[in-house]
Amino acid sequence: DLHIETTWLRTIRDKVQAQSNELVIHACIDYPYDNLHSELLRKEALFVMVSPDYIARYGSIEQPEDLVGKTLIHTRLDGHIHWEVWTDAIGLTALDTNVGYEFETLDMALSAAENGIGVLVCDLFYAMQSLENNRLIIPFDVPKVMGLSYLLLSDPLCNYQRAQSQYRDWLQVQIDEENRQMDLLQLKLGL
């Protein structure tokens, strides 16, 4: 039997515990602990996204420097990690990533961005529909910035290897399909 449990109580810096029959998907920058077996599932591809309505009301955003003075959108749980990672990678020191609106979850932050509340840095994976439907756009070209890693963690002394192996195989098929869809979207958007 498969039992799925989600939690918002864990942060990207936490040490994860797993029972011998558990597989844990954990988002983090770098998992420094060696208590569990770790497999990389995927890495985020971060892009700046904004609604056409926000640009119409607050002015064009044609380069990273145009973000200074714009309203930033964050998710509360992970703090401002996506903006911090993105600005560090781009070298945009003039942007204050401590300001803006915080939303509890990513779906709320995406909705806020779609409704013209502000500008969001988001993993392409989570914004595919918003980009395909032109509710959000990527306003300028920059190199792809890699964000959080999604790791599959498990107890190295697991007694459920056959069941876990079947789940891993299924999960990899799902990830491969999503990656294929993201590749097609990036081609369509010229990224």
mmCIF file with all atom_site columns, C-alpha atoms in Angstrom:
data_model
loop_
_atom_site.group_PDB
_atom_site.id
_atom_site.type_symbol
_atom_site.label_atom_id
_atom_site.label_alt_id
_atom_site.label_comp_id
_atom_site.label_asym_id
_atom_site.label_entity_id
_atom_site.label_seq_id
_atom_site.pdbx_PDB_ins_code
_atom_site.Cartn_x
_atom_site.Cartn_y
_atom_site.Cartn_z
_atom_site.occupancy
_atom_site.B_iso_or_equiv
_atom_site.pdbx_formal_charge
_atom_site.auth_seq_id
_atom_site.auth_comp_id
_atom_site.auth_asym_id
_atom_site.auth_atom_id
_atom_site.pdbx_PDB_model_num
ATOM 1   C CA . ASP A 1 1   ? 0.000  0.000  0.000   1.00 0.00 ? 1   ASP A CA 1
ATOM 2   C CA . LEU A 1 2   ? 1.112  3.521  -0.761  1.00 0.00 ? 2   LEU A CA 1
ATOM 3   C CA . HIS A 1 3   ? 0.538  6.232  1.827   1.00 0.00 ? 3   HIS A CA 1
ATOM 4   C CA . ILE A 1 4   ? 1.400  9.812  0.838   1.00 0.00 ? 4   ILE A CA 1
ATOM 5   C CA . GLU A 1 5   ? 1.918  12.429 3.508   1.00 0.00 ? 5   GLU A CA 1
ATOM 6   C CA . THR A 1 6   ? 2.798  16.044 2.801   1.00 0.00 ? 6   THR A CA 1
ATOM 7   C CA . THR A 1 7   ? 4.158  18.573 5.221   1.00 0.00 ? 7   THR A CA 1
ATOM 8   C CA . TRP A 1 8   ? 4.958  22.275 5.143   1.00 0.00 ? 8   TRP A CA 1
ATOM 9   C CA . LEU A 1 9   ? 6.710  22.061 8.507   1.00 0.00 ? 9   LEU A CA 1
ATOM 10  C CA . ARG A 1 10  ? 10.112 21.155 7.104   1.00 0.00 ? 10  ARG A CA 1
ATOM 11  C CA . THR A 1 11  ? 12.400 23.841 5.713   1.00 0.00 ? 11  THR A CA 1
ATOM 12  C CA . ILE A 1 12  ? 15.098 23.527 3.062   1.00 0.00 ? 12  ILE A CA 1
ATOM 13  C CA . ARG A 1 13  ? 17.826 23.459 5.722   1.00 0.00 ? 13  ARG A CA 1
ATOM 14  C CA . ASP A 1 14  ? 16.359 20.736 7.957   1.00 0.00 ? 14  ASP A CA 1
ATOM 15  C CA . LYS A 1 15  ? 17.870 17.325 8.584   1.00 0.00 ? 15  LYS A CA 1
ATOM 16  C CA . VAL A 1 16  ? 15.329 14.742 7.437   1.00 0.00 ? 16  VAL A CA 1
ATOM 17  C CA . GLN A 1 17  ? 14.515 11.539 9.281   1.00 0.00 ? 17  GLN A CA 1
ATOM 18  C CA . ALA A 1 18  ? 13.054 8.568  7.423   1.00 0.00 ? 18  ALA A CA 1
ATOM 19  C CA . GLN A 1 19  ? 11.756 5.233  8.631   1.00 0.00 ? 19  GLN A CA 1
ATOM 20  C CA . SER A 1 20  ? 12.983 2.122  6.830   1.00 0.00 ? 20  SER A CA 1
ATOM 21  C CA . ASN A 1 21  ? 9.792  1.919  4.780   1.00 0.00 ? 21  ASN A CA 1
ATOM 22  C CA . GLU A 1 22  ? 9.675  5.609  3.809   1.00 0.00 ? 22  GLU A CA 1
ATOM 23  C CA . LEU A 1 23  ? 10.761 7.565  0.787   1.00 0.00 ? 23  LEU A CA 1
ATOM 24  C CA . VAL A 1 24  ? 10.985 11.310 1.342   1.00 0.00 ? 24  VAL A CA 1
ATOM 25  C CA . ILE A 1 25  ? 11.076 13.975 -1.349  1.00 0.00 ? 25  ILE A CA 1
ATOM 26  C CA . HIS A 1 26  ? 12.941 16.957 0.078   1.00 0.00 ? 26  HIS A CA 1
ATOM 27  C CA . ALA A 1 27  ? 13.634 20.320 -1.569  1.00 0.00 ? 27  ALA A CA 1
ATOM 28  C CA . CYS A 1 28  ? 16.922 21.897 -0.529  1.00 0.00 ? 28  CYS A CA 1
ATOM 29  C CA . ILE A 1 29  ? 19.924 23.778 -1.822  1.00 0.00 ? 29  ILE A CA 1
ATOM 30  C CA . ASP A 1 30  ? 22.425 21.206 -0.631  1.00 0.00 ? 30  ASP A CA 1
ATOM 31  C CA . TYR A 1 31  ? 21.649 18.337 1.712   1.00 0.00 ? 31  TYR A CA 1
ATOM 32  C CA . PRO A 1 32  ? 24.791 18.257 3.875   1.00 0.00 ? 32  PRO A CA 1
ATOM 33  C CA . TYR A 1 33  ? 23.799 15.282 6.013   1.00 0.00 ? 33  TYR A CA 1
ATOM 34  C CA . ASP A 1 34  ? 24.837 11.698 5.316   1.00 0.00 ? 34  ASP A CA 1
ATOM 35  C CA . ASN A 1 35  ? 22.191 9.962  7.416   1.00 0.00 ? 35  ASN A CA 1
ATOM 36  C CA . LEU A 1 36  ? 20.111 8.917  4.379   1.00 0.00 ? 36  LEU A CA 1
ATOM 37  C CA . HIS A 1 37  ? 20.611 7.614  0.866   1.00 0.00 ? 37  HIS A CA 1
ATOM 38  C CA . SER A 1 38  ? 20.052 10.536 -1.515  1.00 0.00 ? 38  SER A CA 1
ATOM 39  C CA . GLU A 1 39  ? 19.071 10.579 -5.201  1.00 0.00 ? 39  GLU A CA 1
ATOM 40  C CA . LEU A 1 40  ? 18.666 13.767 -7.236  1.00 0.00 ? 40  LEU A CA 1
ATOM 41  C CA . LEU A 1 41  ? 15.251 13.847 -8.909  1.00 0.00 ? 41  LEU A CA 1
ATOM 42  C CA . ARG A 1 42  ? 15.513 17.288 -10.514 1.00 0.00 ? 42  ARG A CA 1
ATOM 43  C CA . LYS A 1 43  ? 16.791 20.824 -10.043 1.00 0.00 ? 43  LYS A CA 1
ATOM 44  C CA . GLU A 1 44  ? 14.666 23.915 -10.333 1.00 0.00 ? 44  GLU A CA 1
ATOM 45  C CA . ALA A 1 45  ? 15.094 26.151 -13.382 1.00 0.00 ? 45  ALA A CA 1
ATOM 46  C CA . LEU A 1 46  ? 14.386 29.644 -12.041 1.00 0.00 ? 46  LEU A CA 1
ATOM 47  C CA . PHE A 1 47  ? 13.035 32.472 -14.175 1.00 0.00 ? 47  PHE A CA 1
ATOM 48  C CA . VAL A 1 48  ? 11.629 35.906 -13.430 1.00 0.00 ? 48  VAL A CA 1
ATOM 49  C CA . MET A 1 49  ? 7.916  35.969 -14.269 1.00 0.00 ? 49  MET A CA 1
ATOM 50  C CA . VAL A 1 50  ? 5.393  38.778 -14.383 1.00 0.00 ? 50  VAL A CA 1
ATOM 51  C CA . SER A 1 51  ? 1.902  39.382 -15.734 1.00 0.00 ? 51  SER A CA 1
ATOM 52  C CA . PRO A 1 52  ? 1.420  41.566 -18.813 1.00 0.00 ? 52  PRO A CA 1
ATOM 53  C CA . ASP A 1 53  ? -0.982 43.625 -16.658 1.00 0.00 ? 53  ASP A CA 1
ATOM 54  C CA . TYR A 1 54  ? 1.761  44.441 -14.130 1.00 0.00 ? 54  TYR A CA 1
ATOM 55  C CA . ILE A 1 55  ? 4.047  45.656 -16.922 1.00 0.00 ? 55  ILE A CA 1
ATOM 56  C CA . ALA A 1 56  ? 1.234  47.750 -18.398 1.00 0.00 ? 56  ALA A CA 1
ATOM 57  C CA . ARG A 1 57  ? 0.654  49.449 -15.035 1.00 0.00 ? 57  ARG A CA 1
ATOM 58  C CA . TYR A 1 58  ? 4.208  49.775 -13.695 1.00 0.00 ? 58  TYR A CA 1
ATOM 59  C CA . GLY A 1 59  ? 6.466  49.961 -16.737 1.00 0.00 ? 59  GLY A CA 1
ATOM 60  C CA . SER A 1 60  ? 8.557  47.662 -18.834 1.00 0.00 ? 60  SER A CA 1
ATOM 61  C CA . ILE A 1 61  ? 10.985 45.121 -17.430 1.00 0.00 ? 61  ILE A CA 1
ATOM 62  C CA . GLU A 1 62  ? 13.565 44.507 -20.133 1.00 0.00 ? 62  GLU A CA 1
ATOM 63  C CA . GLN A 1 63  ? 16.648 43.654 -18.078 1.00 0.00 ? 63  GLN A CA 1
ATOM 64  C CA . PRO A 1 64  ? 17.434 42.563 -14.514 1.00 0.00 ? 64  PRO A CA 1
ATOM 65  C CA . GLU A 1 65  ? 18.180 46.136 -13.399 1.00 0.00 ? 65  GLU A CA 1
ATOM 66  C CA . ASP A 1 66  ? 14.581 47.107 -14.240 1.00 0.00 ? 66  ASP A CA 1
ATOM 67  C CA . LEU A 1 67  ? 13.458 44.983 -11.259 1.00 0.00 ? 67  LEU A CA 1
ATOM 68  C CA . VAL A 1 68  ? 14.790 47.585 -8.801  1.00 0.00 ? 68  VAL A CA 1
ATOM 69  C CA . GLY A 1 69  ? 11.777 49.345 -7.311  1.00 0.00 ? 69  GLY A CA 1
ATOM 70  C CA . LYS A 1 70  ? 9.321  46.685 -8.501  1.00 0.00 ? 70  LYS A CA 1
ATOM 71  C CA . THR A 1 71  ? 7.166  44.685 -6.061  1.00 0.00 ? 71  THR A CA 1
ATOM 72  C CA . LEU A 1 72  ? 8.673  41.255 -5.407  1.00 0.00 ? 72  LEU A CA 1
ATOM 73  C CA . ILE A 1 73  ? 6.587  38.193 -4.543  1.00 0.00 ? 73  ILE A CA 1
ATOM 74  C CA . HIS A 1 74  ? 7.881  35.508 -2.166  1.00 0.00 ? 74  HIS A CA 1
ATOM 75  C CA . THR A 1 75  ? 6.647  32.312 -0.533  1.00 0.00 ? 75  THR A CA 1
ATOM 76  C CA . ARG A 1 76  ? 6.717  32.535 3.247   1.00 0.00 ? 76  ARG A CA 1
ATOM 77  C CA . LEU A 1 77  ? 7.987  29.078 4.113   1.00 0.00 ? 77  LEU A CA 1
ATOM 78  C CA . ASP A 1 78  ? 11.197 29.282 2.116   1.00 0.00 ? 78  ASP A CA 1
ATOM 79  C CA . GLY A 1 79  ? 11.743 32.936 2.917   1.00 0.00 ? 79  GLY A CA 1
ATOM 80  C CA . HIS A 1 80  ? 13.203 34.772 -0.013  1.00 0.00 ? 80  HIS A CA 1
ATOM 81  C CA . ILE A 1 81  ? 15.502 31.971 -1.125  1.00 0.00 ? 81  ILE A CA 1
ATOM 82  C CA . HIS A 1 82  ? 14.456 31.979 -4.808  1.00 0.00 ? 82  HIS A CA 1
ATOM 83  C CA . TRP A 1 83  ? 15.085 35.698 -5.211  1.00 0.00 ? 83  TRP A CA 1
ATOM 84  C CA . GLU A 1 84  ? 18.374 35.393 -3.307  1.00 0.00 ? 84  GLU A CA 1
ATOM 85  C CA . VAL A 1 85  ? 19.620 32.493 -5.438  1.00 0.00 ? 85  VAL A CA 1
ATOM 86  C CA . TRP A 1 86  ? 18.549 34.234 -8.649  1.00 0.00 ? 86  TRP A CA 1
ATOM 87  C CA . THR A 1 87  ? 20.092 37.647 -7.825  1.00 0.00 ? 87  THR A CA 1
ATOM 88  C CA . ASP A 1 88  ? 23.331 36.005 -6.637  1.00 0.00 ? 88  ASP A CA 1
ATOM 89  C CA . ALA A 1 89  ? 23.593 34.014 -9.882  1.00 0.00 ? 89  ALA A CA 1
ATOM 90  C CA . ILE A 1 90  ? 22.882 37.067 -12.049 1.00 0.00 ? 90  ILE A CA 1
ATOM 91  C CA . GLY A 1 91  ? 25.059 39.365 -9.935  1.00 0.00 ? 91  GLY A CA 1
ATOM 92  C CA . LEU A 1 92  ? 22.252 41.861 -9.321  1.00 0.00 ? 92  LEU A CA 1
ATOM 93  C CA . THR A 1 93  ? 23.324 43.434 -6.027  1.00 0.00 ? 93  THR A CA 1
ATOM 94  C CA . ALA A 1 94  ? 21.091 46.528 -6.333  1.00 0.00 ? 94  ALA A CA 1
ATOM 95  C CA . LEU A 1 95  ? 17.865 44.552 -5.816  1.00 0.00 ? 95  LEU A CA 1
ATOM 96  C CA . ASP A 1 96  ? 16.658 44.346 -2.209  1.00 0.00 ? 96  ASP A CA 1
ATOM 97  C CA . THR A 1 97  ? 15.282 40.797 -1.904  1.00 0.00 ? 97  THR A CA 1
ATOM 98  C CA . ASN A 1 98  ? 14.013 41.470 1.619   1.00 0.00 ? 98  ASN A CA 1
ATOM 99  C CA . VAL A 1 99  ? 11.055 43.544 0.450   1.00 0.00 ? 99  VAL A CA 1
ATOM 100 C CA . GLY A 1 100 ? 7.785  42.606 -1.197  1.00 0.00 ? 100 GLY A CA 1
ATOM 101 C CA . TYR A 1 101 ? 4.770  40.473 -0.469  1.00 0.00 ? 101 TYR A CA 1
ATOM 102 C CA . GLU A 1 102 ? 4.950  37.034 1.126   1.00 0.00 ? 102 GLU A CA 1
ATOM 103 C CA . PHE A 1 103 ? 2.389  34.322 0.424   1.00 0.00 ? 103 PHE A CA 1
ATOM 104 C CA . GLU A 1 104 ? 1.953  31.082 2.324   1.00 0.00 ? 104 GLU A CA 1
ATOM 105 C CA . THR A 1 105 ? 2.272  28.744 -0.663  1.00 0.00 ? 105 THR A CA 1
ATOM 106 C CA . LEU A 1 106 ? 3.617  28.817 -4.208  1.00 0.00 ? 106 LEU A CA 1
ATOM 107 C CA . ASP A 1 107 ? 0.158  28.492 -5.761  1.00 0.00 ? 107 ASP A CA 1
ATOM 108 C CA . MET A 1 108 ? -0.891 31.648 -3.896  1.00 0.00 ? 108 MET A CA 1
ATOM 109 C CA . ALA A 1 109 ? 2.272  33.443 -5.038  1.00 0.00 ? 109 ALA A CA 1
ATOM 110 C CA . LEU A 1 110 ? 1.663  32.371 -8.654  1.00 0.00 ? 110 LEU A CA 1
ATOM 111 C CA . SER A 1 111 ? -1.929 33.582 -8.457  1.00 0.00 ? 111 SER A CA 1
ATOM 112 C CA . ALA A 1 112 ? -0.749 36.934 -7.066  1.00 0.00 ? 112 ALA A CA 1
ATOM 113 C CA . ALA A 1 113 ? 1.744  37.305 -9.916  1.00 0.00 ? 113 ALA A CA 1
ATOM 114 C CA . GLU A 1 114 ? -0.926 36.380 -12.491 1.00 0.00 ? 114 GLU A CA 1
ATOM 115 C CA . ASN A 1 115 ? -3.182 39.068 -11.004 1.00 0.00 ? 115 ASN A CA 1
ATOM 116 C CA . GLY A 1 116 ? -0.551 41.781 -11.357 1.00 0.00 ? 116 GLY A CA 1
ATOM 117 C CA . ILE A 1 117 ? 0.450  42.089 -7.688  1.00 0.00 ? 117 ILE A CA 1
ATOM 118 C CA . GLY A 1 118 ? 4.180  41.859 -8.401  1.00 0.00 ? 118 GLY A CA 1
ATOM 119 C CA . VAL A 1 119 ? 7.100  39.996 -9.941  1.00 0.00 ? 119 VAL A CA 1
ATOM 120 C CA . LEU A 1 120 ? 7.973  36.396 -9.057  1.00 0.00 ? 120 LEU A CA 1
ATOM 121 C CA . VAL A 1 121 ? 11.029 34.184 -9.423  1.00 0.00 ? 121 VAL A CA 1
ATOM 122 C CA . CYS A 1 122 ? 9.683  30.694 -9.970  1.00 0.00 ? 122 CYS A CA 1
ATOM 123 C CA . ASP A 1 123 ? 10.668 27.250 -11.185 1.00 0.00 ? 123 ASP A CA 1
ATOM 124 C CA . LEU A 1 124 ? 9.506  26.798 -14.772 1.00 0.00 ? 124 LEU A CA 1
ATOM 125 C CA . PHE A 1 125 ? 7.928  23.475 -13.797 1.00 0.00 ? 125 PHE A CA 1
ATOM 126 C CA . TYR A 1 126 ? 5.317  25.108 -11.570 1.00 0.00 ? 126 TYR A CA 1
ATOM 127 C CA . ALA A 1 127 ? 4.455  27.913 -13.971 1.00 0.00 ? 127 ALA A CA 1
ATOM 128 C CA . MET A 1 128 ? 4.061  25.978 -17.223 1.00 0.00 ? 128 MET A CA 1
ATOM 129 C CA . GLN A 1 129 ? 0.300  26.528 -17.534 1.00 0.00 ? 129 GLN A CA 1
ATOM 130 C CA . SER A 1 130 ? 0.560  30.208 -16.585 1.00 0.00 ? 130 SER A CA 1
ATOM 131 C CA . LEU A 1 131 ? 3.221  30.738 -19.254 1.00 0.00 ? 131 LEU A CA 1
ATOM 132 C CA . GLU A 1 132 ? 1.414  28.712 -21.916 1.00 0.00 ? 132 GLU A CA 1
ATOM 133 C CA . ASN A 1 133 ? -1.776 30.718 -21.332 1.00 0.00 ? 133 ASN A CA 1
ATOM 134 C CA . ASN A 1 134 ? 0.127  34.050 -21.272 1.00 0.00 ? 134 ASN A CA 1
ATOM 135 C CA . ARG A 1 135 ? -1.058 34.833 -17.754 1.00 0.00 ? 135 ARG A CA 1
ATOM 136 C CA . LEU A 1 136 ? 2.645  35.209 -16.982 1.00 0.00 ? 136 LEU A CA 1
ATOM 137 C CA . ILE A 1 137 ? 5.578  36.080 -19.208 1.00 0.00 ? 137 ILE A CA 1
ATOM 138 C CA . ILE A 1 138 ? 9.330  35.899 -18.824 1.00 0.00 ? 138 ILE A CA 1
ATOM 139 C CA . PRO A 1 139 ? 10.196 39.531 -19.541 1.00 0.00 ? 139 PRO A CA 1
ATOM 140 C CA . PHE A 1 140 ? 13.885 39.208 -20.504 1.00 0.00 ? 140 PHE A CA 1
ATOM 141 C CA . ASP A 1 141 ? 16.520 36.651 -21.407 1.00 0.00 ? 141 ASP A CA 1
ATOM 142 C CA . VAL A 1 142 ? 19.158 35.614 -18.903 1.00 0.00 ? 142 VAL A CA 1
ATOM 143 C CA . PRO A 1 143 ? 20.989 32.330 -18.493 1.00 0.00 ? 143 PRO A CA 1
ATOM 144 C CA . LYS A 1 144 ? 18.958 29.666 -16.725 1.00 0.00 ? 144 LYS A CA 1
ATOM 145 C CA . VAL A 1 145 ? 19.504 29.855 -12.972 1.00 0.00 ? 145 VAL A CA 1
ATOM 146 C CA . MET A 1 146 ? 19.396 26.583 -11.083 1.00 0.00 ? 146 MET A CA 1
ATOM 147 C CA . GLY A 1 147 ? 17.517 26.699 -7.781  1.00 0.00 ? 147 GLY A CA 1
ATOM 148 C CA . LEU A 1 148 ? 16.594 24.075 -5.238  1.00 0.00 ? 148 LEU A CA 1
ATOM 149 C CA . SER A 1 149 ? 17.344 20.396 -5.691  1.00 0.00 ? 149 SER A CA 1
ATOM 150 C CA . TYR A 1 150 ? 14.549 17.880 -5.232  1.00 0.00 ? 150 TYR A CA 1
ATOM 151 C CA . LEU A 1 151 ? 16.029 14.823 -3.595  1.00 0.00 ? 151 LEU A CA 1
ATOM 152 C CA . LEU A 1 152 ? 14.578 11.396 -2.955  1.00 0.00 ? 152 LEU A CA 1
ATOM 153 C CA . LEU A 1 153 ? 15.808 10.362 0.483   1.00 0.00 ? 153 LEU A CA 1
ATOM 154 C CA . SER A 1 154 ? 15.581 6.897  2.004   1.00 0.00 ? 154 SER A CA 1
ATOM 155 C CA . ASP A 1 155 ? 16.985 4.847  4.838   1.00 0.00 ? 155 ASP A CA 1
ATOM 156 C CA . PRO A 1 156 ? 20.097 3.059  3.555   1.00 0.00 ? 156 PRO A CA 1
ATOM 157 C CA . LEU A 1 157 ? 19.091 -0.057 5.547   1.00 0.00 ? 157 LEU A CA 1
ATOM 158 C CA . CYS A 1 158 ? 15.659 -0.264 3.939   1.00 0.00 ? 158 CYS A CA 1
ATOM 159 C CA . ASN A 1 159 ? 13.768 -3.573 4.073   1.00 0.00 ? 159 ASN A CA 1
ATOM 160 C CA . TYR A 1 160 ? 11.252 -2.515 1.389   1.00 0.00 ? 160 TYR A CA 1
ATOM 161 C CA . GLN A 1 161 ? 13.567 -2.309 -1.601  1.00 0.00 ? 161 GLN A CA 1
ATOM 162 C CA . ARG A 1 162 ? 11.259 -3.965 -4.142  1.00 0.00 ? 162 ARG A CA 1
ATOM 163 C CA . ALA A 1 163 ? 8.304  -1.693 -3.357  1.00 0.00 ? 163 ALA A CA 1
ATOM 164 C CA . GLN A 1 164 ? 10.516 1.370  -3.198  1.00 0.00 ? 164 GLN A CA 1
ATOM 165 C CA . SER A 1 165 ? 12.158 0.427  -6.486  1.00 0.00 ? 165 SER A CA 1
ATOM 166 C CA . GLN A 1 166 ? 8.753  0.217  -8.178  1.00 0.00 ? 166 GLN A CA 1
ATOM 167 C CA . TYR A 1 167 ? 7.816  3.635  -6.843  1.00 0.00 ? 167 TYR A CA 1
ATOM 168 C CA . ARG A 1 168 ? 11.177 5.100  -7.946  1.00 0.00 ? 168 ARG A CA 1
ATOM 169 C CA . ASP A 1 169 ? 10.634 3.711  -11.455 1.00 0.00 ? 169 ASP A CA 1
ATOM 170 C CA . TRP A 1 170 ? 7.126  5.208  -11.635 1.00 0.00 ? 170 TRP A CA 1
ATOM 171 C CA . LEU A 1 171 ? 8.366  8.548  -10.276 1.00 0.00 ? 171 LEU A CA 1
ATOM 172 C CA . GLN A 1 172 ? 11.187 8.686  -12.828 1.00 0.00 ? 172 GLN A CA 1
ATOM 173 C CA . VAL A 1 173 ? 8.705  8.150  -15.680 1.00 0.00 ? 173 VAL A CA 1
ATOM 174 C CA . GLN A 1 174 ? 6.621  11.064 -14.355 1.00 0.00 ? 174 GLN A CA 1
ATOM 175 C CA . ILE A 1 175 ? 9.670  13.318 -14.027 1.00 0.00 ? 175 ILE A CA 1
ATOM 176 C CA . ASP A 1 176 ? 10.887 12.412 -17.519 1.00 0.00 ? 176 ASP A CA 1
ATOM 177 C CA . GLU A 1 177 ? 7.482  13.339 -18.972 1.00 0.00 ? 177 GLU A CA 1
ATOM 178 C CA . GLU A 1 178 ? 7.408  16.674 -17.122 1.00 0.00 ? 178 GLU A CA 1
ATOM 179 C CA . ASN A 1 179 ? 10.970 17.395 -18.290 1.00 0.00 ? 179 ASN A CA 1
ATOM 180 C CA . ARG A 1 180 ? 9.904  16.688 -21.875 1.00 0.00 ? 180 ARG A CA 1
ATOM 181 C CA . GLN A 1 181 ? 7.001  19.144 -21.501 1.00 0.00 ? 181 GLN A CA 1
ATOM 182 C CA . MET A 1 182 ? 9.318  21.774 -19.996 1.00 0.00 ? 182 MET A CA 1
ATOM 183 C CA . ASP A 1 183 ? 11.796 21.321 -22.864 1.00 0.00 ? 183 ASP A CA 1
ATOM 184 C CA . LEU A 1 184 ? 8.979  21.880 -25.387 1.00 0.00 ? 184 LEU A CA 1
ATOM 185 C CA . LEU A 1 185 ? 7.797  24.986 -23.513 1.00 0.00 ? 185 LEU A CA 1
ATOM 186 C CA . GLN A 1 186 ? 11.334 26.395 -23.413 1.00 0.00 ? 186 GLN A CA 1
ATOM 187 C CA . LEU A 1 187 ? 11.613 25.911 -27.183 1.00 0.00 ? 187 LEU A CA 1
ATOM 188 C CA . LYS A 1 188 ? 8.243  27.603 -27.683 1.00 0.00 ? 188 LYS A CA 1
ATOM 189 C CA . LEU A 1 189 ? 9.282  30.545 -25.473 1.00 0.00 ? 189 LEU A CA 1
ATOM 190 C CA . GLY A 1 190 ? 12.743 30.746 -27.039 1.00 0.00 ? 190 GLY A CA 1
ATOM 191 C CA . LEU A 1 191 ? 14.543 30.096 -23.762 1.00 0.00 ? 191 LEU A CA 1
#
